[in-house]
Tab-separated table of C-alpha atoms in Angstrom:
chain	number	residue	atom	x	y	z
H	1	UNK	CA	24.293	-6.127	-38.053
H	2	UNK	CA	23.480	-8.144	-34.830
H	3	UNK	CA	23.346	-6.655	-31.725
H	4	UNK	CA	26.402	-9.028	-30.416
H	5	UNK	CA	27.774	-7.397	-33.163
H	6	UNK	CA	27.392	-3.938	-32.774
H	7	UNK	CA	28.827	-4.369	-29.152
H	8	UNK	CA	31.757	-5.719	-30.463
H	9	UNK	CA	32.499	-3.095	-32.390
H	10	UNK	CA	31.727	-0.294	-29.383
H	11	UNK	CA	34.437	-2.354	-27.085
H	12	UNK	CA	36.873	-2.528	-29.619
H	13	UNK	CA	36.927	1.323	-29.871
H	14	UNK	CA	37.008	1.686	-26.190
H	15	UNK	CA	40.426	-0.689	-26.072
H	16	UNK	CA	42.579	-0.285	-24.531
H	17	UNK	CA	41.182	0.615	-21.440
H	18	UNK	CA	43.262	3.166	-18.963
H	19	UNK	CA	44.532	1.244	-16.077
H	20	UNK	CA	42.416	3.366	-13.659
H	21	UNK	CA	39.411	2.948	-16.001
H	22	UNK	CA	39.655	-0.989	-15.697
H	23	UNK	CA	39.897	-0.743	-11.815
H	24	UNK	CA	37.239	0.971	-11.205
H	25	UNK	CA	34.747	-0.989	-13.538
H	26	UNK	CA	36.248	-4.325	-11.740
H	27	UNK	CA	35.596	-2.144	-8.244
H	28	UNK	CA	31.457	-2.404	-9.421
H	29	UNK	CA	31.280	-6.103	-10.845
H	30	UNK	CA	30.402	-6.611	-7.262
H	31	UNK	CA	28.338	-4.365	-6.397
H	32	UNK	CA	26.722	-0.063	-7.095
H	33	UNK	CA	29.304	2.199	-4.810
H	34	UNK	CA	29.500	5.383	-4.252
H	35	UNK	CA	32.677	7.643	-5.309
H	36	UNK	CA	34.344	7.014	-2.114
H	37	UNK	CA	33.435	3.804	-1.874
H	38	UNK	CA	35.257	3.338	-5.657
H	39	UNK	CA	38.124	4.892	-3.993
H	40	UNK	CA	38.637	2.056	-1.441
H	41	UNK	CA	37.959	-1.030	-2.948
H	42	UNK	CA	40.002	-0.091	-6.207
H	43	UNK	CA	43.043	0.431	-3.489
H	44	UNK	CA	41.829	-3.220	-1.539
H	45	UNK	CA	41.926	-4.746	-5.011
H	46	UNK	CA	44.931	-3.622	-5.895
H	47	UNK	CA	46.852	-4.076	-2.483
H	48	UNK	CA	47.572	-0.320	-2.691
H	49	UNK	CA	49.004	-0.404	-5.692
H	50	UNK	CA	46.656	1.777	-7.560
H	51	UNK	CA	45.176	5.128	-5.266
H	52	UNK	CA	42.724	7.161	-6.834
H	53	UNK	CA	43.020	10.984	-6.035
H	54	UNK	CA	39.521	12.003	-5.218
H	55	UNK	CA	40.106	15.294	-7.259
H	56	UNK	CA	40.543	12.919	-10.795
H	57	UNK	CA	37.983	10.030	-9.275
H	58	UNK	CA	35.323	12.401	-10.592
H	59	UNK	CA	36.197	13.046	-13.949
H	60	UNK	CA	36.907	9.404	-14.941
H	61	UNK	CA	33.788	8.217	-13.437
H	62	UNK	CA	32.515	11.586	-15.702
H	63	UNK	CA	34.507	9.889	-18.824
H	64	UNK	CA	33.367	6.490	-17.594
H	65	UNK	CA	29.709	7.448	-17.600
H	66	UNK	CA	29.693	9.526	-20.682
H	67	UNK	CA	30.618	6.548	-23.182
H	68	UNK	CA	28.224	4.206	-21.474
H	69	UNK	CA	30.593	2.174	-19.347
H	70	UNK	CA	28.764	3.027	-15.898
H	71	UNK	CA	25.248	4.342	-15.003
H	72	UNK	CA	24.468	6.625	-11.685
H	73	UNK	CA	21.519	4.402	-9.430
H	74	UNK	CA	18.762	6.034	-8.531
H	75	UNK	CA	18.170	3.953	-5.363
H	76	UNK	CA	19.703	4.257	-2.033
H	77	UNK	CA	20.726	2.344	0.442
H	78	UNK	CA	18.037	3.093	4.275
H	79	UNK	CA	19.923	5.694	6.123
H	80	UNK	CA	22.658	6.380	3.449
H	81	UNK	CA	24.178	10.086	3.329
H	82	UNK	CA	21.569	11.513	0.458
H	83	UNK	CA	24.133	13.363	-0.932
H	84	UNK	CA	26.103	10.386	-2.185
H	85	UNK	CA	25.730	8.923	-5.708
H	86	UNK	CA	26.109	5.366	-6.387
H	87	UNK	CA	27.237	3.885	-9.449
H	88	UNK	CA	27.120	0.383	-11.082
H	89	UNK	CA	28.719	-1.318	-14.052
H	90	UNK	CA	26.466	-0.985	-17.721
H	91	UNK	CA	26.389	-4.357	-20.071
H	92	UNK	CA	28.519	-2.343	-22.127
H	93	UNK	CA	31.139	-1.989	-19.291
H	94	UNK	CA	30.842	-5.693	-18.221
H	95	UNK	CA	31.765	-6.224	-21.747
H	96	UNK	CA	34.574	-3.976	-21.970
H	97	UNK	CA	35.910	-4.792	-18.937
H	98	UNK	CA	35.595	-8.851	-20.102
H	99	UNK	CA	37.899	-7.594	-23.225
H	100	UNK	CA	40.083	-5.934	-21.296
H	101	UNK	CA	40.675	-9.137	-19.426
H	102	UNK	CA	41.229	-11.110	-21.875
H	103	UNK	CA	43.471	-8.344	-23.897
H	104	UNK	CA	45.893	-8.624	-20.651
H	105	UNK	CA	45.607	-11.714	-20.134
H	106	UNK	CA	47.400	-12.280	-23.674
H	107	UNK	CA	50.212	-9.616	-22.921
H	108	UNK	CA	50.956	-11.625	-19.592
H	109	UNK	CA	51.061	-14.947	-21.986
H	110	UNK	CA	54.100	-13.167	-24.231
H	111	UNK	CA	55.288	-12.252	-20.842
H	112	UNK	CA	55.819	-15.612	-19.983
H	113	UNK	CA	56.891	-16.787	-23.616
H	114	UNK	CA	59.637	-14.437	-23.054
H	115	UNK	CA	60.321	-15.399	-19.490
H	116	UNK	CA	59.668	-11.642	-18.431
H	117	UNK	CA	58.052	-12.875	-15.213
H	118	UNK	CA	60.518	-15.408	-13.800
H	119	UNK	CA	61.124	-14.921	-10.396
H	120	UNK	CA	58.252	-12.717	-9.567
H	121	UNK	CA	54.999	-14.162	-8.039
């Protein structure tokens, strides 16, 4: 079995993803953040649609971090709080979160074939 493989197979059993889940691995394409940092630019990205409560934050980063989706960073920004951790997106994530993508993206097309989204922008 090929490694390309394999990985298939791990992001097919991680599909579908939780909405929350999906956010917050988009919220570290860009860059490591800290929980906080999560927090706000899953709400920016979302134009406020999605808020993360700080008391569940933890556990799905937990969840998140436990199936190989993120990874805590060791490094810190100069003059950052030390008690902040910072987290960034895993191959596997990037994957999963590229399958996730696409697995909307195809539930938006039979949207559309149904005409589910006329009049909305």
């Amino acid at each position: 079995m090929t490694t390309r493989t394999h990985m298939a197979e791990s992001t097919d059993r991680l599909l579908p993803l939780r909405p929350a889940d999906f956010h917050i691995l988009v919220a570290l394409l860009r860059e490591d953040l800290h929980g906080y940092g999560i927090m706000q630019r899953v709400s920016a990205d979302s134009e406020g649609q999605v808020e993360l409560e700080l008391g569940s934050l933890y556990r799905l980063i937990a969840r998140l971090h436990d199936v190989g989706l993120i990874a805590p960073v060791r490094s810190r920004k100069a003059g950052d709080d030390p008690r902040r951790r910072y987290y960034r997106i895993t191959p596997l994530g990037r994957e999963v979160a590229a399958s996730e993508a696409r697995r909307l993206a195809s539930v938006v097309r039979l949207a559309r074939t149904h005409r589910l989204l006329e009049g909305t922008t």
